[in-house]
Short mmCIF file of C-alpha atoms and ligand atoms in Angstrom, two decimals:
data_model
loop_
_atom_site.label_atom_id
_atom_site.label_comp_id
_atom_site.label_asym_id
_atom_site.label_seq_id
_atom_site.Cartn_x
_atom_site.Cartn_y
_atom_site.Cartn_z
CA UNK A 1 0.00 0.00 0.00
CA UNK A 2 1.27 3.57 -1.01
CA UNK A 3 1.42 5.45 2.39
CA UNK A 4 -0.33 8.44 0.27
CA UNK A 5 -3.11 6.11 0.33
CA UNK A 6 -3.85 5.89 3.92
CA UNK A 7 -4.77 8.51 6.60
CA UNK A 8 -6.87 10.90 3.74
CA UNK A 9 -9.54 12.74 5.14
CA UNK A 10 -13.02 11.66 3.01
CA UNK A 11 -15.92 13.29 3.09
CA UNK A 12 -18.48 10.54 1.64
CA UNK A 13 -21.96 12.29 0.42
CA UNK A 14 -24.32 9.77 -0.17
CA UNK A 15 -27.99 10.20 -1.58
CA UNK A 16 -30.88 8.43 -2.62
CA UNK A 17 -30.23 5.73 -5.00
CA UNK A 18 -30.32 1.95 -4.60
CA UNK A 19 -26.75 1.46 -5.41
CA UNK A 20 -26.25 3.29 -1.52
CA UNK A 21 -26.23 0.02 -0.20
CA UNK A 22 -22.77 -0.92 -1.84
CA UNK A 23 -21.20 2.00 0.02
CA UNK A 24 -20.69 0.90 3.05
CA UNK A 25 -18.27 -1.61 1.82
CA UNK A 26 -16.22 1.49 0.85
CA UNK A 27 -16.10 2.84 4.12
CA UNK A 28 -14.94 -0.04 5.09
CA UNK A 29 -11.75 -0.63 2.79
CA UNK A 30 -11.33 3.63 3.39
CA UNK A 31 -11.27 2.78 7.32
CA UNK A 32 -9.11 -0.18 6.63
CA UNK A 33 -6.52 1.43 5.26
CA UNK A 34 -6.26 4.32 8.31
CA UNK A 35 -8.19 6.58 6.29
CA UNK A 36 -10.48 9.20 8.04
CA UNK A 37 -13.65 9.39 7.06
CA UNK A 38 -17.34 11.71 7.51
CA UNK A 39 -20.42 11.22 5.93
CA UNK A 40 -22.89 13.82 4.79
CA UNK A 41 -26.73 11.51 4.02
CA UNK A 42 -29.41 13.65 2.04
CA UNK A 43 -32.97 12.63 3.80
CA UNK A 44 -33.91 9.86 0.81
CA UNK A 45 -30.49 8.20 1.39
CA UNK A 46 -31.47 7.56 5.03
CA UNK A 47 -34.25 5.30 3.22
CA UNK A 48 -31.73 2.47 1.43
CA UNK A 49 -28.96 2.63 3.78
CA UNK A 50 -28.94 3.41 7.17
CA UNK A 51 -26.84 6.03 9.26
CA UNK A 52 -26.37 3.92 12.10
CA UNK A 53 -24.13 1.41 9.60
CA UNK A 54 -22.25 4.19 8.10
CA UNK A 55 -21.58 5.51 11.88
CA UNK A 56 -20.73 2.01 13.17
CA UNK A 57 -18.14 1.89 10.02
CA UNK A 58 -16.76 5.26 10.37
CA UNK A 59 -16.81 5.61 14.03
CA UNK A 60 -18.30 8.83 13.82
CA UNK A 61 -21.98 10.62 13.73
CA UNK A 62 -23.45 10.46 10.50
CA UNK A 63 -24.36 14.26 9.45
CA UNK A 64 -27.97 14.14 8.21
CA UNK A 65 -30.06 17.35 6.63
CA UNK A 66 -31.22 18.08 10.31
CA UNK A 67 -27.86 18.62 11.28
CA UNK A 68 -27.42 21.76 8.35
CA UNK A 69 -29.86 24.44 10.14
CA UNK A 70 -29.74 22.93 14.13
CA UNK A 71 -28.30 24.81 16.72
CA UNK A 72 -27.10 21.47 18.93
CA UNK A 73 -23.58 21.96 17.89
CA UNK A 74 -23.56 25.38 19.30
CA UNK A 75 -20.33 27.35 16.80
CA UNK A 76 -20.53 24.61 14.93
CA UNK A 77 -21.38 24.98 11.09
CA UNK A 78 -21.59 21.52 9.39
CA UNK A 79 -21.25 22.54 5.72
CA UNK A 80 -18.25 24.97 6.47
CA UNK A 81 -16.14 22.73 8.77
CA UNK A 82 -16.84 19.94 6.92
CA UNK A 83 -15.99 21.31 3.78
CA UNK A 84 -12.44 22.59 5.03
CA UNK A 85 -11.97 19.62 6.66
CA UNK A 86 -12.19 17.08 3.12
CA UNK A 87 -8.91 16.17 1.06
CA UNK A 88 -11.62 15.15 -1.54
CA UNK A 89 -15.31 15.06 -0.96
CA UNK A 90 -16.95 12.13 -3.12
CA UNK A 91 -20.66 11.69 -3.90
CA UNK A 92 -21.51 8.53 -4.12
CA UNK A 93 -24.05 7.46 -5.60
CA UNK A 94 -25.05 10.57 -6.96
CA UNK A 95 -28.89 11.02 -7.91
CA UNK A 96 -30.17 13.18 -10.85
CA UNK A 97 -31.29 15.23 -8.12
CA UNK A 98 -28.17 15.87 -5.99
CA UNK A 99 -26.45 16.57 -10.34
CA UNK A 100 -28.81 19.32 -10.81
CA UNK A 101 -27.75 21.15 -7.08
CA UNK A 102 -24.40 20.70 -8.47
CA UNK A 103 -24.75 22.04 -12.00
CA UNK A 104 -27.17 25.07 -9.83
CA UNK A 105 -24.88 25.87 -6.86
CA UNK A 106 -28.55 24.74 -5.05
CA UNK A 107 -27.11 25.47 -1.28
CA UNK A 108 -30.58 24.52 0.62
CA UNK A 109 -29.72 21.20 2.16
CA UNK A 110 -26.42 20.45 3.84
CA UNK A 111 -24.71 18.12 1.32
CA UNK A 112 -25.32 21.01 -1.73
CA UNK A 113 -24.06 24.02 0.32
CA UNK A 114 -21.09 21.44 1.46
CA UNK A 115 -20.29 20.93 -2.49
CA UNK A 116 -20.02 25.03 -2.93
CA UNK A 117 -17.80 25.41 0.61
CA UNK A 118 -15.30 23.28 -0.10
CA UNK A 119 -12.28 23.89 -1.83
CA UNK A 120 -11.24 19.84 -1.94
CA UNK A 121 -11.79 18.23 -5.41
CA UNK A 122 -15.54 16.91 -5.81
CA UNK A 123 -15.90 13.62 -7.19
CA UNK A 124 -19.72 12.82 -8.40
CA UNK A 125 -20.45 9.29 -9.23
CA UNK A 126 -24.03 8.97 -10.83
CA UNK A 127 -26.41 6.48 -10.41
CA UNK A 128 -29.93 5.89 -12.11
CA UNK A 129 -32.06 4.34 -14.29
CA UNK A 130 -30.81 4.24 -17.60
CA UNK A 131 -33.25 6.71 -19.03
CA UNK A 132 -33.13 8.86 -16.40
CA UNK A 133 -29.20 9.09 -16.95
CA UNK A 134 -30.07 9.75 -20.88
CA UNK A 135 -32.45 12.60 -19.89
CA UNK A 136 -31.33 15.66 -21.66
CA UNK A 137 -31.92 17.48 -18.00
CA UNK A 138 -29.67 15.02 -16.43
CA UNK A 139 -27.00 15.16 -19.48
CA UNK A 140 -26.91 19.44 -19.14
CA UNK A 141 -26.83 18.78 -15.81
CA UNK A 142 -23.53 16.14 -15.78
CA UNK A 143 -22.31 18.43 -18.77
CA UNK A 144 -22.98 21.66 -16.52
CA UNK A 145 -21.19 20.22 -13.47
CA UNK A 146 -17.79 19.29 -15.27
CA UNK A 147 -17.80 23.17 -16.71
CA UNK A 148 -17.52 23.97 -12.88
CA UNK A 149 -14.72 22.21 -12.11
CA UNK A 150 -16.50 18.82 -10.63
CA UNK A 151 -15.03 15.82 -11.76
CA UNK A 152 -18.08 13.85 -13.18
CA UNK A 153 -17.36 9.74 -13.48
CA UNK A 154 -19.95 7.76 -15.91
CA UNK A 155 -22.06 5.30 -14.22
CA UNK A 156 -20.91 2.24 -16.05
CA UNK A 157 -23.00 -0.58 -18.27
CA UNK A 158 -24.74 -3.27 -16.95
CA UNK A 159 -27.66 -5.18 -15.38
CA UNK A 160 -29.38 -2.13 -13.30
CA UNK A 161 -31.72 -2.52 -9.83
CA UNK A 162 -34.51 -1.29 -11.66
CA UNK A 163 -34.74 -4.26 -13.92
CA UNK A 164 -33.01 -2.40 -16.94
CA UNK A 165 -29.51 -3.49 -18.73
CA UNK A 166 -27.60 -0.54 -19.98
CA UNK A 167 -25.78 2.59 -18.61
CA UNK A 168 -26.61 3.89 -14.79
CA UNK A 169 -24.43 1.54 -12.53
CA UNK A 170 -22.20 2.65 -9.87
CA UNK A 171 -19.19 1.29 -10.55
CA UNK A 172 -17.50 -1.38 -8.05
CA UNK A 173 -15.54 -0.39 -4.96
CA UNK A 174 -12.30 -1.03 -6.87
CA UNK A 175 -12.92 1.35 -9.36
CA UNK A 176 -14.36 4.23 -7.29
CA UNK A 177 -11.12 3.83 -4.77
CA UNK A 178 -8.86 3.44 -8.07
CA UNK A 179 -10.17 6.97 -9.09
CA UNK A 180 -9.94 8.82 -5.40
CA UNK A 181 -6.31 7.65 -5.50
CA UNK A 182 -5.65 9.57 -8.71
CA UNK A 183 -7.80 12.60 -7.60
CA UNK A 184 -5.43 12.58 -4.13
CA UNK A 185 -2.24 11.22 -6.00
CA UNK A 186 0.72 13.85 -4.11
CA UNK A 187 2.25 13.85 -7.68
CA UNK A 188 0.82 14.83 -11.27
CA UNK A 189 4.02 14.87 -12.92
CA UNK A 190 3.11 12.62 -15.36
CA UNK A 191 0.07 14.91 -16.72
CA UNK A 192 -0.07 15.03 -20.70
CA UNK A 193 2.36 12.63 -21.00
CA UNK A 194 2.11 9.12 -23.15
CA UNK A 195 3.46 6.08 -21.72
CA UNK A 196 3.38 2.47 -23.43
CA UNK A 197 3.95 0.08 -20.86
CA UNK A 198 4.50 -3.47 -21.82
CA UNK A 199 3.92 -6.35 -19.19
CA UNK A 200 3.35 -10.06 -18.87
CA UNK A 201 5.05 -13.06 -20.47
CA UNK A 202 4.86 -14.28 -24.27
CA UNK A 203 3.82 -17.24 -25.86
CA UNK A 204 5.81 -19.35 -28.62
CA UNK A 205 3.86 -22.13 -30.05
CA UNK A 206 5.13 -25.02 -31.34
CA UNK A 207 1.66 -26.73 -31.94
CA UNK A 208 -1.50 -25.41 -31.39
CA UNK A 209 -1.75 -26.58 -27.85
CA UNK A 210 2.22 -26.09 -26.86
CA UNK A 211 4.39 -23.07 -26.26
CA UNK A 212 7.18 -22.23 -24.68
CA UNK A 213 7.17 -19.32 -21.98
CA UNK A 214 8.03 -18.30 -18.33
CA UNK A 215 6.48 -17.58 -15.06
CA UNK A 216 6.18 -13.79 -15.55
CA UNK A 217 2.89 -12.94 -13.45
CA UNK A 218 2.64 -9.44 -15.05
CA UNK A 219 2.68 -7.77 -11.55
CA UNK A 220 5.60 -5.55 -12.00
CA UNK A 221 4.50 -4.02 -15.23
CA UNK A 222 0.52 -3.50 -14.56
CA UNK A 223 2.13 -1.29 -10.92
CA UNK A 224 4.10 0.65 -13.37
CA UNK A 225 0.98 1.14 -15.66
CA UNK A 226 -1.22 1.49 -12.54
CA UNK A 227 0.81 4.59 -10.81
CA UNK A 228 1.65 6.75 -14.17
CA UNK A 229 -1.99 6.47 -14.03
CA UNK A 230 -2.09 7.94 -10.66
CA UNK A 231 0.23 10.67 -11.68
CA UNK A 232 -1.93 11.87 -14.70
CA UNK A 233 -0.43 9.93 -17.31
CA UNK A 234 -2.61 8.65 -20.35
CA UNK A 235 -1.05 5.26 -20.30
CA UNK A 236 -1.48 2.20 -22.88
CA UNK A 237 -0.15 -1.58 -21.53
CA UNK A 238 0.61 -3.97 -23.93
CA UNK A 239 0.06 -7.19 -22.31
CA UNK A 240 0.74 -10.74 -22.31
CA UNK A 241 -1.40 -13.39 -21.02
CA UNK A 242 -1.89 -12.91 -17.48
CA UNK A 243 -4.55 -13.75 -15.05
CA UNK A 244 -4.57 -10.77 -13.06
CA UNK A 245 -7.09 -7.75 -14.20
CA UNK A 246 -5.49 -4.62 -15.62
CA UNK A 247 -5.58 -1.54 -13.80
CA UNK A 248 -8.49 0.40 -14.04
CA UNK A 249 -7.69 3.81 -16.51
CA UNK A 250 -5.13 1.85 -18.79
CA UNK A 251 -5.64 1.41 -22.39
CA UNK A 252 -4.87 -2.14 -22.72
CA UNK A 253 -3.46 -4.04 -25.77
CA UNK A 254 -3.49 -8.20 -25.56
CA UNK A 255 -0.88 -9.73 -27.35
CA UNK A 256 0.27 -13.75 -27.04
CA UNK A 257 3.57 -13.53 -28.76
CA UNK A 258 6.97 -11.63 -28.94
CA UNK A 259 6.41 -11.19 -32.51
CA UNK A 260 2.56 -9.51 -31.82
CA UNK A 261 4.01 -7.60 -28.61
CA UNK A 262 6.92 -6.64 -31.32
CA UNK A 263 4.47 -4.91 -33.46
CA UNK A 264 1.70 -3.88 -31.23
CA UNK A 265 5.08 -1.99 -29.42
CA UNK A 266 6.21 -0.51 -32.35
CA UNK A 267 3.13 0.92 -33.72
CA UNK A 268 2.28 2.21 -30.60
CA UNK A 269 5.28 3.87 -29.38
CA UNK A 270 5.83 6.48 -32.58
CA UNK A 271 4.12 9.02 -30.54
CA UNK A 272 4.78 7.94 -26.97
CA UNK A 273 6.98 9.90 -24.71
CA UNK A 274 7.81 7.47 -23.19
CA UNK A 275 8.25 3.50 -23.13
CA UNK A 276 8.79 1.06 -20.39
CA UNK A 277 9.62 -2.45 -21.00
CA UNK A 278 8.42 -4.64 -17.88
CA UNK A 279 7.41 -7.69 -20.26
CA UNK A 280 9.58 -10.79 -20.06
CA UNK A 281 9.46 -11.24 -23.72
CA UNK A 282 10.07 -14.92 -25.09
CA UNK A 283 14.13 -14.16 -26.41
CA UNK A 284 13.37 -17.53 -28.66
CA UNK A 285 10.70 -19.20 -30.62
CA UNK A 286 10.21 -22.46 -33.15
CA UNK A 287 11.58 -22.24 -36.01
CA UNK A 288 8.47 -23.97 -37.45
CA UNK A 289 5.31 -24.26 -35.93
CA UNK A 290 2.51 -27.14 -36.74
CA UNK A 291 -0.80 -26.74 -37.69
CA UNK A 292 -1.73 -30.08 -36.32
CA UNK A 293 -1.44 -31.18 -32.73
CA UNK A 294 2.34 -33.07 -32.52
CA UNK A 295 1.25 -36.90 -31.97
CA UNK A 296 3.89 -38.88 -29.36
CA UNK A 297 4.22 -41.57 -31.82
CA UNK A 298 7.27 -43.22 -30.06
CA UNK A 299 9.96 -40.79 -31.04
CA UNK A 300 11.51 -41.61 -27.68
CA UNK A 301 13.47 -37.87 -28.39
CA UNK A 302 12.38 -34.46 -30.26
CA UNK A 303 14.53 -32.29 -31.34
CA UNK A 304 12.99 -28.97 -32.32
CA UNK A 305 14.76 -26.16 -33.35
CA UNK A 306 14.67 -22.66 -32.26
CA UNK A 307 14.86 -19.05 -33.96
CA UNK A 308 15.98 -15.42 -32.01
CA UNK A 309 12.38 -13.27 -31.77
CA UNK A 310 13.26 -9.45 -32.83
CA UNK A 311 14.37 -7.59 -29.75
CA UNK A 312 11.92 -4.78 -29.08
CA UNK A 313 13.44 -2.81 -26.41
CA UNK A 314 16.82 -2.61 -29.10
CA UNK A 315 14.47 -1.66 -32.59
CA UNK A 316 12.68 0.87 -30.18
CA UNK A 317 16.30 2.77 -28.59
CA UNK A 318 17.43 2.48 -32.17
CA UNK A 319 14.01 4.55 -33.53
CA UNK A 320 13.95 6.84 -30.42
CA UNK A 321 12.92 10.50 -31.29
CA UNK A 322 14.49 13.43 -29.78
CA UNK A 323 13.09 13.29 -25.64
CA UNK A 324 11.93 10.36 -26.19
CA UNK A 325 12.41 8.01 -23.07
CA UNK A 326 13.12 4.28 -23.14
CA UNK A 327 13.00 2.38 -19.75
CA UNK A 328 14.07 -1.51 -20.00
CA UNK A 329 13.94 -4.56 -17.06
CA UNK A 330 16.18 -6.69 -17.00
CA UNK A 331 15.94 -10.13 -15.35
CA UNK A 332 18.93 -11.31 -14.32
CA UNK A 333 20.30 -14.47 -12.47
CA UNK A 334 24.06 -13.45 -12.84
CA UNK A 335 26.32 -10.50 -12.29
CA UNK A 336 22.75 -8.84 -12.07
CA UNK A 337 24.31 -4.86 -12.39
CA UNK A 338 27.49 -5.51 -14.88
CA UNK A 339 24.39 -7.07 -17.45
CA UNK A 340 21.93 -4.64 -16.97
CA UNK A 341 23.94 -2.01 -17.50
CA UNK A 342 25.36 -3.53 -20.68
CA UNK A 343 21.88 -3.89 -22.15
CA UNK A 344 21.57 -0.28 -21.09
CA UNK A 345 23.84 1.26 -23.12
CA UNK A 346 24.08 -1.42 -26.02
CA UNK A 347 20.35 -0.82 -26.46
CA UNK A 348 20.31 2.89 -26.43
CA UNK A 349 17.91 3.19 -23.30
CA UNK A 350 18.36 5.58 -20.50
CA UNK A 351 17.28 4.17 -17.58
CA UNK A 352 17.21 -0.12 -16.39
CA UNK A 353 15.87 -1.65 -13.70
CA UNK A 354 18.02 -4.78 -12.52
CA UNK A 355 16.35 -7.50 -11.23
CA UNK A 356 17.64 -10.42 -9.54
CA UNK A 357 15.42 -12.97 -9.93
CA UNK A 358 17.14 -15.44 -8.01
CA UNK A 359 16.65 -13.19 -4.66
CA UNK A 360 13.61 -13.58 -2.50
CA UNK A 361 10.95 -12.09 -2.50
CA UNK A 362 11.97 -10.30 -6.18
CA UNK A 363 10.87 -10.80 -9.58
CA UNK A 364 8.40 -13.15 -11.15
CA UNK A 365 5.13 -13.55 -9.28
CA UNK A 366 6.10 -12.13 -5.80
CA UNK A 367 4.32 -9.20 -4.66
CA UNK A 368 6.95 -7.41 -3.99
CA UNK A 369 10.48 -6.55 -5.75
CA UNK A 370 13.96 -5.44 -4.80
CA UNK A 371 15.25 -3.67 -8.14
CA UNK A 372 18.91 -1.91 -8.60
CA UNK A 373 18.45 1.16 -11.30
CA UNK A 374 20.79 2.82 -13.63
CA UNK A 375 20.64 5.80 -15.53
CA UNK A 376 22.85 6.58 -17.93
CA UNK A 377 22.92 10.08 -16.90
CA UNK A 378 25.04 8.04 -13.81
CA UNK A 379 22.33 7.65 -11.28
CA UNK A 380 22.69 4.33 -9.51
CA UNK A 381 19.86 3.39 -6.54
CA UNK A 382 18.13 0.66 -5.31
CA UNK A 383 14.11 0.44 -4.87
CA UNK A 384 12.29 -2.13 -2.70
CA UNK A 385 8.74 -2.94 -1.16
CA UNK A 386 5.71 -3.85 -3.31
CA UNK A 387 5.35 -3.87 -6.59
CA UNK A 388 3.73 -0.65 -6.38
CA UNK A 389 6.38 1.34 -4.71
CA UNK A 390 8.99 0.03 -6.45
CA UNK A 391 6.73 1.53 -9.83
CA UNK A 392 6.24 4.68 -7.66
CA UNK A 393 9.90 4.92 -7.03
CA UNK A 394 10.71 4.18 -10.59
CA UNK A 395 8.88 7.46 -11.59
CA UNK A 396 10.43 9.52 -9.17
CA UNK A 397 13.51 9.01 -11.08
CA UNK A 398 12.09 9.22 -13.96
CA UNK A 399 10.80 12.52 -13.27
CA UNK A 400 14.26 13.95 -11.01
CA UNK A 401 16.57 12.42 -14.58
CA UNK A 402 14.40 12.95 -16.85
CA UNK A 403 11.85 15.53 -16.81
CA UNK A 404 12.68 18.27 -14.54
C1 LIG B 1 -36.70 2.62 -4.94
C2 LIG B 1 -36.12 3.90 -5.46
C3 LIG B 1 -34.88 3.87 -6.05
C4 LIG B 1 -34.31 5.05 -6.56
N1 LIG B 1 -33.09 5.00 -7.14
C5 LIG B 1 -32.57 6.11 -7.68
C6 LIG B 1 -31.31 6.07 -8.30
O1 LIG B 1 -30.63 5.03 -8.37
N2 LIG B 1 -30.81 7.22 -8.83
C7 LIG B 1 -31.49 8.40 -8.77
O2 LIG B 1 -31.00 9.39 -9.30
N3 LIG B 1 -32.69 8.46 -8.15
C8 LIG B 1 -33.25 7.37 -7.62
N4 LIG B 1 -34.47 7.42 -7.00
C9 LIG B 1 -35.13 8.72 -6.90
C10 LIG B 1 -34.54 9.54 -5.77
O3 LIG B 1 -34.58 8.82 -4.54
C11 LIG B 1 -35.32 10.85 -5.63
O4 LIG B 1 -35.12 11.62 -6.79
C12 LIG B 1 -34.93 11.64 -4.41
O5 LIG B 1 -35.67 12.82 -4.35
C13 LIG B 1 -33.47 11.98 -4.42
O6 LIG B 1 -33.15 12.74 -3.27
P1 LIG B 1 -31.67 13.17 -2.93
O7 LIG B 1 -31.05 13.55 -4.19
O8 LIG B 1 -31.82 14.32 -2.00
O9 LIG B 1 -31.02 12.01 -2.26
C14 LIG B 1 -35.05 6.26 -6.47
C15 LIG B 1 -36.28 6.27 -5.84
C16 LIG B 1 -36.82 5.11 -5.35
C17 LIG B 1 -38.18 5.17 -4.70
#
């Protein structure tokens, strides 16, 4: 876990729609990961989920609309401390309703004048029936609210509680965490910027149910993909099998062998600015391949020949524009630092992250990595933890080399 990720203060607005029920299962990831969190209910939300949950999960009193105009609280003024209290105040799920306050600057309950108070980011996540969401007065509304500055997320597609199948659903926990990490990410360095990242093993077939590959789980790359996310970027992964899901906010690419991830990379990377290589790409394939399923037939031995693939990371260094950056991985067993930094400079990259694969707890399939990098502008350092802030580390030099 990112420390940036825990100890945020939330402010969670919540109002009437059926999908309130899956938000108290965000509270509780929020709260498990030390993060501090108040809710703000409008009067209909009270009616799917109810405060006392949402208290029990927060540890803290719910604020309902009788809270906005009561004088219990003495000095107390809900919608202004509140407000300057959030890091980020997310609606979720937001009603057609609670849009049109927004697109209005309607400050006549307590969760709409909280939404003009605050100076934290607003996130609104609408949910509805699908032809409410299609409603030209909900569209102005959505269309009204991102001209002021809100950020507006699109319920996804799906099956919806009302019985329809189309677009209105909130999307799952993952996704609405996935996009409060980027809206609180400490860093936007990465804003405007293109970044292929390539991840995952390849495939080499020598028959149509054989091929030759390695245990590569795809980890490494997806966290590198994952946090240029967070930091703005608009990232594309090129990706071999893998049984993990891609991060949320990736353009993703599938590709099965070194020859496809060869020219998906190439085609891709012309207007990149810059190009990691995280994939443990297949250095070999069969010579020839067979159409037909290879029968045992008692050879007692097979020989099989095999043929170099084209090596990406060198075509791309050799092709690499003016500020264009190339990062490369390299998985190493031996003399881990005296190879990677000959791959460095024979392939014309400028920065390479060393990877012992024989150490524990590093490399394929572990959640975590201990990485040496090298620069060629001389900058040697070494990275550890997860997967993820080993990536997040990786950018930091990126940025300090590179960018600034
Ligand atoms: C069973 C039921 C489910 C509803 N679900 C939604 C919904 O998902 N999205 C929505 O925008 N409105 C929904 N509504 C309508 C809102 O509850 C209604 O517009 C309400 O006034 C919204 O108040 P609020 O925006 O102050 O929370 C639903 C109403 C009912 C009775």
């Amino acid at each position: 876990m990112l420390k940036w990720k825990t100890n945020r203060k939330v402010l969670l607005g919540i109002s009437g729609g059926i999908s309130a029920y899956k938000i108290p299962d965000v509270v509780s990831t929020l709260k498990k990961y030390n993060n501090d969190i108040e809710v703000i209910m409008t009067r209909s939300a009270s009616s799917f989920v109810t405060p006392l949950s949402l208290s029990t999960l927060t540890g803290k009193k719910t604020w309902m609309e009788e809270d906005f105009l009561s004088d219990q609280r003495g000095w107390e003024i809900p919608h202004i401390s509140l407000a300057d209290w959030a890091e980020v105040f997310v609606i979720a799920p937001a009603t057609a309703n609670v849009i049109r306050r927004a697109a209005f600057g309607e400050a006549e309950t307590l969760l709409g004048a909280t939404m003009l108070a605050t100076r934290a980011p607003v996130v609104i996540f609408p949910a509805m029936n699908i032809h409410m969401w299609e409603h030209p007065a909900t569209q102005r509304h959505v269309k009204m609210s991102g001209e002021l500055g809100y950020i507006v997320i699109p319920p996804e597609e799906g099956f919806l509680a009302c019985g329809y199948e189309g677009k209105g659903r909130l999307p799952k926990k993952e996704v609405i965490l996935e996009i409060l990490w980027r809206v609180l990410s400490p860093k936007r360095d990465l804003i405007g910027k293109k970044i292929i990242v390539t991840s995952g093993p390849t495939r080499e077939f020598m028959d149509p149910v054989r091929f030759i590959s390695n245990p590569s789980s795809g980890k490494m790359g997806y966290a590198v993909a994952r946090t240029a996310w967070y930091r703005g970027a608009d990232v594309t992964l090129i990706k071999g099998p893998t049984y993990i899901e891609p991060p949320f906010g990736v353009r993703t690419i599938d590709v099965t062998t070194a020859q496809e991830m060869y020219d998906a990379v190439l085609k891709e990377s012309d207007g990149a600015d810059i190009v990691v290589k995280a994939a443990a790409v297949g250095d070999y394939r069969f010579a020839h391949t067979l159409d037909q399923k290879l029968k045992r037939e008692g050879r007692g031995r097979l020989e099989v020949i095999l043929e170099e693939n084209p090596d990406i990371a060198a075509e791309v260094g050799k092709r690499k524009r003016q500020g264009q950056i190339l990062v490369g991985f390299a998985a190493e067993s031996t003399e881990v630092v005296e190879n990677a930094l000959s791959k460095l400079n024979k392939k014309n990259m400028d920065m390479i992250v060393a990877n012992d694969i024989t150490a524990r707890g590093s490399g394929f399939e572990s959640d975590t990595n201990s990485v040496t990098v090298i620069c060629k502008t001389g900058r040697t350092s070494r990275l550890e933890g997860s997967k993820e802030e080993v990536a997040w580390g990786l950018w930091d030099i990126v940025e300090a080399e590179f960018l600034s």
